[in-house]
CSV table of C-alpha atoms in Angstrom, one decimal:
chain,number,residue,atom,x,y,z
A,1,MET,CA,72.3,-61.3,28.9
A,2,PHE,CA,70.7,-57.8,28.8
A,3,THR,CA,68.8,-57.7,25.5
A,4,VAL,CA,67.0,-54.9,23.7
A,5,VAL,CA,63.7,-56.5,24.9
A,6,ASP,CA,64.8,-56.2,28.5
A,7,GLU,CA,65.9,-52.6,28.0
A,8,ALA,CA,62.5,-51.8,26.5
A,9,ALA,CA,60.7,-53.6,29.3
A,10,SER,CA,62.7,-51.6,31.9
A,11,LEU,CA,61.5,-48.4,30.3
A,12,ILE,CA,57.8,-49.6,30.1
A,13,ARG,CA,57.5,-50.9,33.7
A,14,PRO,CA,57.7,-47.5,35.4
A,15,GLY,CA,55.0,-46.1,33.1
A,16,ARG,CA,52.8,-49.1,33.8
A,17,ALA,CA,53.3,-48.8,37.5
A,18,ALA,CA,52.5,-45.1,37.4
A,19,ALA,CA,49.3,-45.8,35.4
A,20,VAL,CA,48.2,-48.4,37.9
A,21,LEU,CA,48.9,-46.1,40.8
A,22,GLU,CA,47.1,-43.2,39.1
A,23,ALA,CA,44.1,-45.5,38.5
A,24,VAL,CA,44.0,-46.6,42.1
A,25,ALA,CA,44.3,-43.1,43.4
A,26,ALA,CA,41.5,-41.9,41.0
A,27,SER,CA,39.2,-44.8,42.1
A,28,VAL,CA,39.8,-44.2,45.8
A,29,TRP,CA,39.3,-40.4,45.4
A,30,LEU,CA,36.1,-40.7,43.3
A,31,ALA,CA,34.6,-43.3,45.7
A,32,GLY,CA,35.2,-41.0,48.6
A,33,VAL,CA,33.8,-38.0,46.8
A,34,VAL,CA,30.5,-39.6,45.7
A,35,MET,CA,30.0,-41.3,49.1
A,36,ALA,CA,30.7,-38.0,51.1
A,37,PRO,CA,27.0,-36.9,51.0
A,38,VAL,CA,25.8,-40.4,52.1
A,39,TRP,CA,27.1,-40.4,55.7
A,40,PHE,CA,24.6,-37.9,57.1
A,41,GLY,CA,26.2,-35.3,54.9
A,42,SER,CA,29.5,-36.2,56.4
A,43,ASN,CA,28.8,-33.8,59.2
A,44,VAL,CA,30.3,-36.2,61.8
A,45,PRO,CA,33.7,-35.8,63.3
A,46,LEU,CA,34.5,-39.5,62.9
A,47,VAL,CA,33.8,-39.2,59.2
A,48,TRP,CA,36.1,-36.1,59.0
A,49,GLY,CA,39.0,-38.3,60.3
A,50,ALA,CA,38.1,-41.1,57.9
A,51,HIS,CA,38.1,-38.6,55.0
A,52,ALA,CA,41.4,-37.1,56.0
A,53,LEU,CA,43.0,-40.5,56.0
A,54,LEU,CA,41.3,-41.6,52.7
A,55,PHE,CA,42.1,-38.5,50.6
A,56,GLY,CA,45.5,-38.2,52.2
A,57,ILE,CA,46.3,-41.8,51.0
A,58,ALA,CA,44.8,-41.1,47.6
A,59,LEU,CA,47.0,-38.0,47.2
A,60,ALA,CA,50.1,-40.0,48.3
A,61,ILE,CA,49.4,-42.8,45.9
A,62,TYR,CA,48.9,-40.3,43.0
A,63,ALA,CA,52.2,-38.5,43.9
A,64,SER,CA,54.0,-41.9,44.1
A,65,GLY,CA,52.8,-42.7,40.6
A,66,GLY,CA,54.3,-39.5,39.3
A,67,LEU,CA,57.6,-40.2,41.0
A,68,ALA,CA,57.7,-43.8,39.7
A,69,ALA,CA,57.4,-42.5,36.1
A,70,SER,CA,59.5,-39.4,36.7
A,71,ARG,CA,56.9,-37.3,35.0
A,72,PRO,CA,55.4,-33.9,35.9
A,73,TRP,CA,51.9,-33.5,37.1
A,74,PRO,CA,49.3,-32.8,34.4
A,75,VAL,CA,48.6,-29.4,36.0
A,76,PRO,CA,51.9,-28.0,37.4
A,77,LEU,CA,51.5,-26.7,40.9
A,78,ALA,CA,53.0,-23.4,39.6
A,79,TRP,CA,49.8,-22.9,37.8
A,80,LEU,CA,48.0,-23.1,41.1
A,81,LYS,CA,50.4,-21.0,43.1
A,82,LEU,CA,47.9,-18.2,43.9
A,83,PRO,CA,45.2,-20.3,45.5
A,84,LEU,CA,47.8,-22.6,47.2
A,85,ALA,CA,49.7,-19.7,48.6
A,86,ALA,CA,46.5,-18.0,49.9
A,87,LEU,CA,45.4,-21.3,51.5
A,88,ALA,CA,48.9,-21.8,53.0
A,89,ILE,CA,48.8,-18.4,54.6
A,90,ALA,CA,45.3,-18.9,56.0
A,91,LEU,CA,46.1,-22.4,57.4
A,92,GLY,CA,49.5,-21.3,58.6
A,93,TRP,CA,47.9,-18.5,60.7
A,94,ALA,CA,45.1,-21.0,61.8
A,95,ALA,CA,47.9,-23.3,63.1
A,96,ILE,CA,49.5,-20.4,65.0
A,97,GLN,CA,46.2,-19.5,66.5
A,98,THR,CA,46.1,-22.9,68.3
A,99,VAL,CA,49.6,-22.6,69.8
A,100,ALA,CA,49.6,-22.1,73.6
A,101,GLY,CA,52.0,-19.6,75.2
A,102,VAL,CA,52.1,-17.0,72.4
A,103,PRO,CA,53.0,-13.4,73.4
A,104,ALA,CA,50.4,-11.8,75.5
A,105,VAL,CA,49.7,-9.2,72.9
A,106,LEU,CA,48.4,-12.0,70.6
A,107,GLN,CA,46.4,-13.9,73.2
A,108,ASN,CA,42.7,-13.6,73.3
A,109,PRO,CA,41.6,-11.7,76.5
A,110,VAL,CA,39.5,-14.7,77.5
A,111,TRP,CA,42.7,-16.5,78.7
A,112,GLY,CA,43.4,-13.6,81.1
A,113,GLU,CA,40.0,-14.1,82.6
A,114,VAL,CA,40.6,-17.9,82.9
A,115,SER,CA,43.9,-17.2,84.6
A,116,ALA,CA,42.3,-14.8,87.1
A,117,ALA,CA,39.5,-17.3,87.8
A,118,LEU,CA,41.9,-20.1,88.5
A,119,GLY,CA,44.3,-18.0,90.4
A,120,GLN,CA,47.3,-19.2,88.4
A,121,PRO,CA,49.0,-18.4,85.1
A,122,VAL,CA,47.5,-20.1,82.0
A,123,ALA,CA,49.3,-20.4,78.7
A,124,GLY,CA,46.9,-18.7,76.4
A,125,ALA,CA,46.5,-18.8,72.7
A,126,VAL,CA,45.1,-16.6,69.9
A,127,SER,CA,42.1,-19.0,69.6
A,128,VAL,CA,39.5,-19.2,72.3
A,129,TYR,CA,39.1,-22.9,71.6
A,130,PRO,CA,42.3,-24.4,70.1
A,131,VAL,CA,40.9,-28.0,69.9
A,132,ALA,CA,38.3,-26.8,67.3
A,133,GLY,CA,41.1,-25.1,65.4
A,134,ARG,CA,43.1,-28.3,65.0
A,135,MET,CA,40.0,-30.1,63.8
A,136,ALA,CA,39.2,-27.3,61.4
A,137,ILE,CA,42.8,-27.4,60.0
A,138,LEU,CA,42.4,-31.1,59.3
A,139,TRP,CA,39.1,-30.5,57.7
A,140,ALA,CA,40.6,-27.8,55.4
A,141,ALA,CA,43.6,-29.9,54.5
A,142,THR,CA,41.2,-32.7,53.5
A,143,ALA,CA,39.3,-30.3,51.3
A,144,ALA,CA,42.6,-29.0,49.7
A,145,ALA,CA,43.6,-32.6,48.9
A,146,VAL,CA,40.2,-33.2,47.2
A,147,PHE,CA,40.6,-30.1,45.1
A,148,ILE,CA,44.2,-30.7,44.1
A,149,LEU,CA,43.4,-34.3,43.0
A,150,ALA,CA,40.4,-33.0,41.1
A,151,VAL,CA,42.6,-30.6,39.1
A,152,GLN,CA,45.2,-33.3,38.3
A,153,LEU,CA,42.7,-36.1,37.5
A,154,GLY,CA,40.4,-33.8,35.6
A,155,ARG,CA,43.0,-32.6,33.2
A,156,ASP,CA,42.2,-35.6,31.0
A,157,PRO,CA,38.9,-34.8,29.2
A,158,GLY,CA,37.8,-38.5,29.3
A,159,ARG,CA,38.3,-38.8,33.0
A,160,ALA,CA,36.8,-35.3,33.6
A,161,ARG,CA,33.6,-36.6,31.8
A,162,ILE,CA,33.5,-39.7,34.0
A,163,ILE,CA,33.9,-37.8,37.2
A,164,VAL,CA,31.2,-35.2,36.5
A,165,TYR,CA,28.8,-37.9,35.3
A,166,ALA,CA,29.6,-40.0,38.4
A,167,ILE,CA,28.8,-37.0,40.7
A,168,ALA,CA,25.7,-36.2,38.8
A,169,VAL,CA,24.3,-39.8,38.8
A,170,ALA,CA,25.3,-40.2,42.5
A,171,GLY,CA,23.3,-37.1,43.3
A,172,GLY,CA,20.3,-38.4,41.4
A,173,ILE,CA,20.5,-41.7,43.3
A,174,ILE,CA,20.6,-39.9,46.6
A,175,ALA,CA,17.6,-37.7,45.4
A,176,ALA,CA,15.7,-40.9,44.5
A,177,TYR,CA,16.4,-42.3,47.9
A,178,GLY,CA,15.2,-39.1,49.5
A,179,LEU,CA,11.9,-39.2,47.5
A,180,ILE,CA,11.2,-42.7,48.5
A,181,VAL,CA,11.8,-41.9,52.2
A,182,TYR,CA,9.7,-38.8,51.9
A,183,PHE,CA,6.7,-40.5,50.4
A,184,GLU,CA,6.9,-43.3,52.9
A,185,GLY,CA,6.4,-40.9,55.8
A,186,ASN,CA,9.7,-39.1,56.0
A,187,GLN,CA,10.6,-40.6,59.4
A,188,TRP,CA,14.1,-41.7,58.8
A,189,VAL,CA,17.6,-40.5,57.8
A,190,LEU,CA,19.4,-43.6,56.8
A,191,TRP,CA,19.0,-45.9,59.8
A,192,GLN,CA,18.3,-43.2,62.4
A,193,PRO,CA,14.9,-41.7,63.2
A,194,LYS,CA,14.5,-38.2,61.9
A,195,HIS,CA,14.6,-35.6,64.7
A,196,ALA,CA,14.4,-32.4,62.7
A,197,TYR,CA,12.7,-31.1,59.5
A,198,ARG,CA,10.1,-33.9,59.5
A,199,ASN,CA,8.1,-32.0,56.9
A,200,ALA,CA,11.0,-31.5,54.5
A,201,LEU,CA,13.0,-33.9,52.3
A,202,THR,CA,16.6,-34.1,53.5
A,203,ALA,CA,17.7,-37.4,51.9
A,204,THR,CA,20.9,-38.5,53.6
A,205,PHE,CA,21.5,-35.0,55.1
A,206,ILE,CA,20.3,-33.8,58.5
A,207,ASN,CA,19.8,-30.2,57.5
A,208,LYS,CA,17.3,-29.4,54.7
A,209,ASN,CA,19.2,-26.3,53.5
A,210,ASN,CA,22.5,-28.3,53.1
A,211,TYR,CA,20.7,-31.0,51.2
A,212,GLY,CA,18.9,-28.4,49.0
A,213,ALA,CA,22.3,-26.9,48.0
A,214,PHE,CA,23.6,-30.4,47.2
A,215,ALA,CA,20.5,-31.2,45.1
A,216,GLY,CA,21.0,-27.9,43.3
A,217,MET,CA,24.5,-28.7,42.4
A,218,GLY,CA,23.3,-32.0,41.0
A,219,LEU,CA,20.8,-30.1,38.9
A,220,ILE,CA,23.6,-27.8,37.6
A,221,CYS,CA,25.8,-30.8,36.7
A,222,SER,CA,23.0,-32.7,34.9
A,223,PHE,CA,21.8,-29.5,33.2
A,224,GLY,CA,25.3,-28.7,31.9
A,225,LEU,CA,25.9,-32.3,30.7
A,226,LEU,CA,22.5,-32.2,28.9
A,227,LEU,CA,23.5,-28.9,27.1
A,228,ALA,CA,26.7,-30.6,25.9
A,229,ARG,CA,24.6,-33.5,24.6
A,230,LEU,CA,22.3,-31.5,22.5
A,231,PRO,CA,22.7,-31.6,18.7
A,232,GLY,CA,25.2,-28.9,17.5
A,233,SER,CA,26.7,-28.4,20.9
A,234,SER,CA,30.2,-28.5,19.5
A,235,PRO,CA,31.4,-27.0,16.2
A,236,TYR,CA,34.1,-29.7,16.1
A,237,GLN,CA,31.8,-32.7,16.0
A,238,THR,CA,32.2,-35.2,13.2
A,239,ARG,CA,29.6,-37.7,12.0
A,240,ARG,CA,29.0,-40.3,14.7
A,241,PRO,CA,28.4,-44.0,14.2
A,242,ARG,CA,25.1,-45.5,15.2
A,243,SER,CA,26.5,-47.0,18.4
A,244,ALA,CA,27.7,-43.5,19.5
A,245,LEU,CA,24.3,-42.0,18.8
A,246,LEU,CA,22.6,-44.8,20.8
A,247,LEU,CA,25.0,-44.1,23.7
A,248,ARG,CA,24.2,-40.4,23.5
A,249,GLY,CA,20.5,-41.2,23.7
A,250,VAL,CA,21.0,-43.3,26.8
A,251,ALA,CA,23.0,-40.6,28.4
A,252,ILE,CA,20.3,-38.0,27.7
A,253,VAL,CA,17.6,-40.3,29.2
A,254,VAL,CA,19.8,-40.9,32.3
A,255,LEU,CA,20.6,-37.2,32.7
A,256,GLY,CA,17.0,-36.3,32.2
A,257,ALA,CA,16.0,-38.7,35.0
A,258,VAL,CA,18.7,-37.3,37.3
A,259,PHE,CA,17.5,-33.7,36.6
A,260,ALA,CA,13.9,-34.6,37.4
A,261,ALA,CA,14.8,-36.4,40.6
A,262,ASP,CA,17.1,-33.6,41.8
A,263,CYS,CA,14.4,-31.0,40.9
A,264,ALA,CA,11.7,-32.8,42.8
A,265,ALA,CA,14.0,-33.3,45.8
A,266,LEU,CA,15.2,-29.7,45.9
A,267,LEU,CA,11.6,-28.4,45.9
A,268,LEU,CA,10.5,-30.9,48.6
A,269,SER,CA,13.4,-29.8,50.7
A,270,GLY,CA,11.6,-26.5,51.1
A,271,SER,CA,14.9,-24.5,51.0
A,272,ARG,CA,14.2,-21.1,49.6
A,273,ALA,CA,17.8,-20.0,49.5
A,274,ALA,CA,19.0,-23.2,47.8
A,275,SER,CA,16.2,-23.0,45.2
A,276,ALA,CA,17.1,-19.3,44.4
A,277,ALA,CA,20.9,-20.1,44.3
A,278,THR,CA,20.3,-23.1,42.1
A,279,VAL,CA,18.4,-20.9,39.6
A,280,LEU,CA,21.3,-18.5,39.6
A,281,GLY,CA,23.7,-21.3,39.0
A,282,LEU,CA,21.7,-22.6,36.1
A,283,VAL,CA,21.4,-19.2,34.5
A,284,VAL,CA,25.2,-18.8,34.8
A,285,VAL,CA,25.8,-22.1,33.0
A,286,LEU,CA,23.3,-21.2,30.3
A,287,LEU,CA,24.7,-17.8,29.6
A,288,LEU,CA,28.3,-18.9,29.5
A,289,TRP,CA,27.3,-21.7,27.1
A,290,LEU,CA,25.3,-19.3,24.8
A,291,THR,CA,28.2,-16.8,24.6
A,292,ARG,CA,30.5,-19.3,22.9
A,293,LEU,CA,27.9,-20.5,20.3
A,294,PRO,CA,27.3,-18.8,16.9
A,295,ALA,CA,24.2,-16.7,16.9
A,296,TRP,CA,22.3,-19.1,14.6
A,297,ARG,CA,22.8,-22.0,17.1
A,298,ARG,CA,21.7,-20.2,20.2
A,299,PRO,CA,17.8,-20.5,19.8
A,300,LEU,CA,17.8,-24.3,20.4
A,301,PHE,CA,19.9,-24.0,23.5
A,302,LEU,CA,18.1,-20.9,24.8
A,303,ALA,CA,14.8,-22.7,24.3
A,304,PHE,CA,16.1,-25.8,26.2
A,305,GLY,CA,17.5,-23.7,29.0
A,306,LEU,CA,14.4,-21.5,29.4
A,307,THR,CA,12.2,-24.7,29.4
A,308,ALA,CA,14.3,-26.2,32.2
A,309,LEU,CA,14.2,-23.0,34.2
A,310,GLY,CA,10.5,-22.7,33.5
A,311,ILE,CA,9.8,-26.2,34.9
A,312,ILE,CA,11.7,-25.4,38.1
A,313,LEU,CA,10.0,-22.1,38.6
A,314,PHE,CA,6.5,-23.5,37.9
A,315,ALA,CA,7.2,-26.5,40.2
A,316,SER,CA,8.4,-24.1,42.8
A,317,SER,CA,5.2,-22.2,42.7
A,318,SER,CA,3.3,-25.5,43.1
A,319,SER,CA,5.5,-26.7,46.1
A,320,GLU,CA,3.3,-26.4,49.1
A,321,LEU,CA,6.2,-26.5,51.6
A,322,LEU,CA,8.2,-23.9,49.7
A,323,VAL,CA,5.3,-21.5,49.2
A,324,SER,CA,4.2,-21.9,52.8
A,325,ARG,CA,7.6,-20.6,54.0
A,326,LEU,CA,7.7,-17.5,51.8
A,327,PRO,CA,5.7,-15.4,54.2
A,328,TYR,CA,8.4,-15.9,56.9
A,329,LEU,CA,11.2,-14.8,54.6
A,330,ASP,CA,11.4,-11.2,56.0
A,331,GLN,CA,11.5,-12.6,59.6
A,332,ASP,CA,14.2,-15.1,58.8
A,333,MET,CA,16.3,-12.6,56.9
A,334,ALA,CA,16.0,-10.2,59.8
A,335,THR,CA,17.4,-12.8,62.1
A,336,ARG,CA,20.2,-13.6,59.6
A,337,LEU,CA,21.1,-9.9,59.2
A,338,ALA,CA,21.1,-9.5,63.0
A,339,VAL,CA,23.6,-12.4,63.3
A,340,ASP,CA,25.7,-10.7,60.5
A,341,ALA,CA,25.6,-7.5,62.4
A,342,ARG,CA,26.8,-9.1,65.6
A,343,THR,CA,29.5,-11.0,63.7
A,344,ILE,CA,30.7,-7.7,62.2
A,345,VAL,CA,30.9,-6.3,65.8
A,346,ALA,CA,33.1,-9.3,66.8
A,347,ILE,CA,35.3,-8.8,63.7
A,348,LYS,CA,35.9,-5.2,64.8
A,349,GLU,CA,37.0,-6.3,68.2
A,350,ALA,CA,39.8,-8.5,66.9
A,351,PRO,CA,40.3,-7.5,63.2
A,352,TRP,CA,43.9,-8.7,62.9
A,353,THR,CA,44.0,-11.9,64.9
A,354,GLY,CA,40.5,-13.4,64.8
A,355,TYR,CA,39.2,-15.7,67.5
A,356,GLY,CA,40.4,-19.1,66.1
A,357,LEU,CA,39.4,-21.1,63.1
A,358,GLY,CA,36.4,-23.3,64.0
A,359,ALA,CA,35.7,-21.4,67.2
A,360,PHE,CA,32.7,-19.4,66.1
A,361,GLN,CA,30.2,-21.1,68.5
A,362,GLN,CA,32.4,-20.5,71.5
A,363,THR,CA,33.1,-16.9,70.5
A,364,PHE,CA,29.7,-15.7,69.4
A,365,ALA,CA,28.0,-16.4,72.7
A,366,ALA,CA,29.8,-13.3,74.1
A,367,PHE,CA,28.4,-11.1,71.3
A,368,ARG,CA,24.7,-12.0,71.4
A,369,ASP,CA,22.3,-9.3,72.3
A,370,THR,CA,18.6,-8.7,72.4
A,371,SER,CA,18.4,-8.5,68.6
A,372,LEU,CA,18.5,-12.3,68.5
A,373,PRO,CA,16.1,-14.9,69.9
A,374,THR,CA,17.0,-16.0,73.4
A,375,GLN,CA,16.5,-19.7,72.7
A,376,GLY,CA,18.9,-21.9,70.7
A,377,ARG,CA,22.6,-21.5,70.0
A,378,TRP,CA,24.5,-20.4,66.9
A,379,GLU,CA,27.0,-23.0,65.8
A,380,TYR,CA,27.7,-21.2,62.6
A,381,ALA,CA,27.4,-17.6,61.4
A,382,HIS,CA,25.1,-18.6,58.5
A,383,ASN,CA,27.5,-16.5,56.4
A,384,ASP,CA,30.7,-18.3,55.7
A,385,TRP,CA,32.3,-15.2,54.2
A,386,LEU,CA,31.9,-13.2,57.4
A,387,GLU,CA,32.7,-16.2,59.6
A,388,ALA,CA,36.1,-16.6,57.9
A,389,LEU,CA,36.9,-13.0,58.7
A,390,MET,CA,35.8,-13.4,62.3
A,391,THR,CA,37.6,-16.6,63.1
A,392,LEU,CA,40.8,-16.0,61.1
A,393,GLY,CA,41.0,-12.3,61.3
A,394,ILE,CA,40.6,-10.0,58.2
A,395,PRO,CA,44.0,-10.6,56.6
A,396,ALA,CA,43.9,-14.4,56.7
A,397,GLY,CA,40.2,-14.5,56.1
A,398,LEU,CA,40.6,-12.5,52.9
A,399,MET,CA,43.1,-15.2,51.8
A,400,LEU,CA,40.3,-17.7,51.7
A,401,TRP,CA,38.2,-15.2,49.8
A,402,LEU,CA,41.0,-14.9,47.3
A,403,ALA,CA,41.4,-18.6,46.9
A,404,PHE,CA,37.7,-19.2,46.1
A,405,GLY,CA,37.6,-16.0,44.0
A,406,TRP,CA,40.4,-17.4,41.9
A,407,ILE,CA,38.6,-20.7,41.4
A,408,GLY,CA,35.5,-18.9,40.2
A,409,TYR,CA,37.5,-16.7,37.9
A,410,ARG,CA,39.3,-19.7,36.3
A,411,CYS,CA,36.0,-21.4,35.7
A,412,VAL,CA,34.4,-18.4,34.0
A,413,ALA,CA,37.6,-17.8,31.9
A,414,GLY,CA,37.7,-21.4,30.8
A,415,ALA,CA,34.0,-21.4,29.8
A,416,LEU,CA,34.5,-18.3,27.7
A,417,ASN,CA,37.9,-19.2,26.1
A,418,ARG,CA,38.1,-22.9,25.7
A,419,ARG,CA,37.4,-24.3,22.2
A,420,ARG,CA,36.7,-27.8,23.4
A,421,ASP,CA,35.3,-29.2,26.7
A,422,ALA,CA,34.1,-25.7,27.8
A,423,ILE,CA,31.1,-27.3,29.5
A,424,TYR,CA,33.2,-28.4,32.5
A,425,PRO,CA,34.4,-24.9,33.4
A,426,ALA,CA,30.8,-23.7,32.7
A,427,ILE,CA,29.4,-26.2,35.2
A,428,GLY,CA,32.2,-25.2,37.6
A,429,ALA,CA,31.2,-21.6,37.3
A,430,GLY,CA,27.5,-22.5,37.9
A,431,ALA,CA,28.4,-24.5,41.0
A,432,CYS,CA,30.5,-21.5,42.2
A,433,ALA,CA,27.5,-19.1,41.7
A,434,LEU,CA,25.3,-21.5,43.7
A,435,ALA,CA,27.8,-22.0,46.6
A,436,PHE,CA,29.0,-18.4,46.8
A,437,ALA,CA,25.4,-17.1,46.9
A,438,HIS,CA,24.1,-19.8,49.3
A,439,THR,CA,26.9,-19.3,51.8
A,440,LEU,CA,25.8,-15.7,52.2
A,441,VAL,CA,22.9,-17.0,54.3
A,442,ASP,CA,24.0,-20.4,55.4
A,443,PHE,CA,27.0,-22.6,56.3
A,444,THR,CA,26.9,-25.0,53.3
A,445,MET,CA,30.6,-24.9,52.6
A,446,GLN,CA,31.3,-26.2,56.2
A,447,ILE,CA,29.4,-29.5,55.5
A,448,GLN,CA,31.7,-32.0,53.8
A,449,GLY,CA,28.8,-33.8,52.1
A,450,PHE,CA,28.4,-30.6,50.0
A,451,ALA,CA,31.9,-29.2,50.1
A,452,LEU,CA,33.9,-32.2,48.8
A,453,PRO,CA,31.7,-32.9,45.7
A,454,PHE,CA,31.7,-29.1,45.1
A,455,LEU,CA,35.5,-29.0,45.2
A,456,ALA,CA,35.6,-32.0,42.9
A,457,VAL,CA,33.3,-30.3,40.4
A,458,VAL,CA,35.1,-26.9,40.4
A,459,GLY,CA,38.4,-28.7,40.4
A,460,ILE,CA,37.4,-30.3,37.1
A,461,GLY,CA,36.3,-26.9,35.9
A,462,VAL,CA,39.7,-25.4,36.7
A,463,ALA,CA,41.6,-28.3,35.1
A,464,GLN,CA,39.7,-27.9,31.9
A,465,SER,CA,39.9,-24.1,31.9
A,466,TRP,CA,43.3,-24.1,30.2
A,467,SER,CA,44.0,-25.0,26.6
A,468,SER,CA,44.9,-28.6,26.0
A,469,ARG,CA,47.6,-27.5,23.5
A,470,PRO,CA,51.2,-28.2,24.7
A,471,VAL,CA,52.8,-25.3,26.6
A,472,PRO,CA,55.9,-24.0,24.7
A,473,ALA,CA,59.3,-24.5,26.3
A,474,GLY,CA,60.2,-21.7,28.7
A,475,VAL,CA,56.6,-20.7,29.4
A,476,ASP,CA,55.8,-21.1,33.1
A,477,LYS,CA,52.0,-20.8,32.9
A,478,PRO,CA,49.3,-22.0,30.5
A,479,ILE,CA,48.3,-20.0,27.4
């Protein structure tokens, strides 16, 4: 006989199933994010495939939970329509670039040369190297899955706190590992002998600049979380029990240790750009936090922030490796600017179609001139913004600019307008400042070990950038 208890149970089970599926998705997603920097910065094609599978499964599990409970997502996709549409346009064009046999007007001229050399027709494509384009699309789709899940999972303040703490602590552990390896002779990256940057700390990364940016993001996360833990950080605090105060003290000690480890690791990496971009990110977090506080509360936080920045600047001036590289700054920047100039020349040659997402290395060889050193090859433009325009073409490349610009805007708006939990958008804005500045002179955003944790952090910032108050019926966007 169907009883009231049975009826109630039938209503509860879908909710329980959805909660279980959501917890599983969150656990899989967070494990993948915090482990991404470990596998040589995830700059390995095999790891790219593993990440695509892992985060694709996590997204599918999360979506299944929503369907099981017949409930909407915490952040409706309509709220994300601008960045998602921009990304869809960019990736849609990237996919078209890989298609063989497109009209001749769209094909890159290199295919005509290949046809003439072989003496037979060749089905050309927009991309000069379609295989790289397919891999790049998979890479970008993986990054999109990480960001979308970060926004959905990070809508809950408690889970947002756990995620940001987990990323910060994981970064501190990686920094501690790097310090141990460095002071033991700096001969290894995980289980492989180190073949580059033997005088610089790279922790689990191969490239010191990529690791420097990751350590800087860890500094920004721990700095922001420390700001939120200071007395008087929220005007809505009530008196806390002794156990809560003890937990706060433990958190401050842990975050302080993480900050110190990341700071030491960043300076020993010797990355000038990462150090400067990190200071910029920290200043952004501090200024955004100060603007939302009453004037009488600002001195404590200003003193804390200036002390943290002072420690970093003083330690930077004491870092032998960092200081020893400063005299070469003009020379290195001249090389970077020469690459930028040749990249701009390439953009002008194919402004609408581009040369194929992921095909920078194969394309750039044709545009090198005497302004660049003859030895070595350029796998990346060392300027992700220009590389996007070159490989995708200006219209589709600007779509990527738009997507990231929207993310930065949402984080800044949330830090200024939220009444509670504003620290997460502030941290996201600081991470954006670091990443956007660093990618002007490097290829940080193309390394998953940095990009995936970065997208997780800014995804949390976006999720918390909107008011937690219910949206009135008939309103299609948050207020």
